[in-house]
Amino acid sequence: MATILESEMLNYFTQLDDAEKTSLVKMLKAFIKEKKENSNVTIEAYNNELLAAEHEFRNGNYISHSDLLNEIKSW
């Protein structure tokens, strides 16, 4: 028996056209793949990634929101 959430998801899903359904299924597959790939990350590795990211930020290796928006416009 489907849960309320699953029933709600099915209700919304059936209202989509084929292109939207395809897009949603691809997104769900990406979520599941990411979840599986990241399930083996240790806390130490995760913390090291955070420290490395903080270091990059402090060294100015980032892009501002407005710069990113301008870059997107050029795509």
PDB file of C-alpha atoms in Angstrom:
ATOM      1  CA  MET A   1       0.000   0.000   0.000  1.00  0.00           C
ATOM      2  CA  ALA A   2       1.409   3.355  -1.011  1.00  0.00           C
ATOM      3  CA  THR A   3       2.000   5.945   1.644  1.00  0.00           C
ATOM      4  CA  ILE A   4       0.289   9.322   1.487  1.00  0.00           C
ATOM      5  CA  LEU A   5       3.484  10.914   0.205  1.00  0.00           C
ATOM      6  CA  GLU A   6       3.885   8.279  -2.514  1.00  0.00           C
ATOM      7  CA  SER A   7       0.262   8.734  -3.547  1.00  0.00           C
ATOM      8  CA  GLU A   8       0.752  12.482  -3.723  1.00  0.00           C
ATOM      9  CA  MET A   9       3.895  12.056  -5.809  1.00  0.00           C
ATOM     10  CA  LEU A  10       2.079   9.713  -8.200  1.00  0.00           C
ATOM     11  CA  ASN A  11      -0.794  12.184  -8.487  1.00  0.00           C
ATOM     12  CA  TYR A  12       1.567  15.002  -9.461  1.00  0.00           C
ATOM     13  CA  PHE A  13       3.649  12.766 -11.726  1.00  0.00           C
ATOM     14  CA  THR A  14       0.625  11.704 -13.766  1.00  0.00           C
ATOM     15  CA  GLN A  15      -0.179  15.368 -14.449  1.00  0.00           C
ATOM     16  CA  LEU A  16       3.154  15.954 -16.192  1.00  0.00           C
ATOM     17  CA  ASP A  17       3.750  15.637 -19.914  1.00  0.00           C
ATOM     18  CA  ASP A  18       6.296  13.131 -21.247  1.00  0.00           C
ATOM     19  CA  ALA A  19       9.166  15.626 -21.386  1.00  0.00           C
ATOM     20  CA  GLU A  20       8.550  16.709 -17.798  1.00  0.00           C
ATOM     21  CA  LYS A  21       8.318  13.091 -16.645  1.00  0.00           C
ATOM     22  CA  THR A  22      11.620  12.289 -18.363  1.00  0.00           C
ATOM     23  CA  SER A  23      13.275  15.281 -16.732  1.00  0.00           C
ATOM     24  CA  LEU A  24      11.969  14.343 -13.292  1.00  0.00           C
ATOM     25  CA  VAL A  25      13.098  10.720 -13.620  1.00  0.00           C
ATOM     26  CA  LYS A  26      16.595  11.887 -14.662  1.00  0.00           C
ATOM     27  CA  MET A  27      16.710  14.163 -11.625  1.00  0.00           C
ATOM     28  CA  LEU A  28      15.667  11.334  -9.304  1.00  0.00           C
ATOM     29  CA  LYS A  29      18.310   9.048 -10.815  1.00  0.00           C
ATOM     30  CA  ALA A  30      20.935  11.741 -10.215  1.00  0.00           C
ATOM     31  CA  PHE A  31      19.835  12.073  -6.572  1.00  0.00           C
ATOM     32  CA  ILE A  32      20.077   8.324  -6.025  1.00  0.00           C
ATOM     33  CA  LYS A  33      23.456   8.091  -7.769  1.00  0.00           C
ATOM     34  CA  GLU A  34      24.857  10.950  -5.670  1.00  0.00           C
ATOM     35  CA  LYS A  35      23.476   9.373  -2.519  1.00  0.00           C
ATOM     36  CA  LYS A  36      25.148   6.048  -3.319  1.00  0.00           C
ATOM     37  CA  GLU A  37      28.465   7.653  -4.266  1.00  0.00           C
ATOM     38  CA  ASN A  38      28.610   9.749  -1.112  1.00  0.00           C
ATOM     39  CA  SER A  39      27.515   7.020   1.268  1.00  0.00           C
ATOM     40  CA  ASN A  40      31.104   5.829   1.747  1.00  0.00           C
ATOM     41  CA  VAL A  41      32.603   9.219   2.647  1.00  0.00           C
ATOM     42  CA  THR A  42      34.159   9.199   6.092  1.00  0.00           C
ATOM     43  CA  ILE A  43      33.687  12.062   8.498  1.00  0.00           C
ATOM     44  CA  GLU A  44      37.411  12.793   8.249  1.00  0.00           C
ATOM     45  CA  ALA A  45      37.248  12.999   4.452  1.00  0.00           C
ATOM     46  CA  TYR A  46      34.164  15.207   4.650  1.00  0.00           C
ATOM     47  CA  ASN A  47      35.850  17.533   7.153  1.00  0.00           C
ATOM     48  CA  ASN A  48      38.969  17.682   4.979  1.00  0.00           C
ATOM     49  CA  GLU A  49      36.836  18.704   1.998  1.00  0.00           C
ATOM     50  CA  LEU A  50      35.255  21.456   4.079  1.00  0.00           C
ATOM     51  CA  LEU A  51      38.656  22.713   5.237  1.00  0.00           C
ATOM     52  CA  ALA A  52      39.948  22.730   1.664  1.00  0.00           C
ATOM     53  CA  ALA A  53      36.876  24.674   0.521  1.00  0.00           C
ATOM     54  CA  GLU A  54      37.314  27.218   3.322  1.00  0.00           C
ATOM     55  CA  HIS A  55      40.958  27.617   2.338  1.00  0.00           C
ATOM     56  CA  GLU A  56      39.990  28.253  -1.300  1.00  0.00           C
ATOM     57  CA  PHE A  57      37.425  30.823  -0.211  1.00  0.00           C
ATOM     58  CA  ARG A  58      39.880  32.645   2.050  1.00  0.00           C
ATOM     59  CA  ASN A  59      42.356  32.792  -0.841  1.00  0.00           C
ATOM     60  CA  GLY A  60      39.751  34.502  -3.021  1.00  0.00           C
ATOM     61  CA  ASN A  61      39.009  31.479  -5.193  1.00  0.00           C
ATOM     62  CA  TYR A  62      35.276  32.009  -5.559  1.00  0.00           C
ATOM     63  CA  ILE A  63      32.795  33.792  -7.798  1.00  0.00           C
ATOM     64  CA  SER A  64      30.234  36.311  -6.565  1.00  0.00           C
ATOM     65  CA  HIS A  65      26.556  35.798  -7.237  1.00  0.00           C
ATOM     66  CA  SER A  66      26.368  38.784  -9.598  1.00  0.00           C
ATOM     67  CA  ASP A  67      29.459  37.605 -11.510  1.00  0.00           C
ATOM     68  CA  LEU A  68      27.940  34.161 -11.828  1.00  0.00           C
ATOM     69  CA  LEU A  69      24.706  35.618 -13.173  1.00  0.00           C
ATOM     70  CA  ASN A  70      26.679  37.588 -15.765  1.00  0.00           C
ATOM     71  CA  GLU A  71      28.611  34.468 -16.724  1.00  0.00           C
ATOM     72  CA  ILE A  72      25.385  32.501 -17.131  1.00  0.00           C
ATOM     73  CA  LYS A  73      24.050  35.146 -19.525  1.00  0.00           C
ATOM     74  CA  SER A  74      27.007  34.469 -21.827  1.00  0.00           C
ATOM     75  CA  TRP A  75      26.237  30.762 -22.140  1.00  0.00           C
TER      76      TRP A  75
END
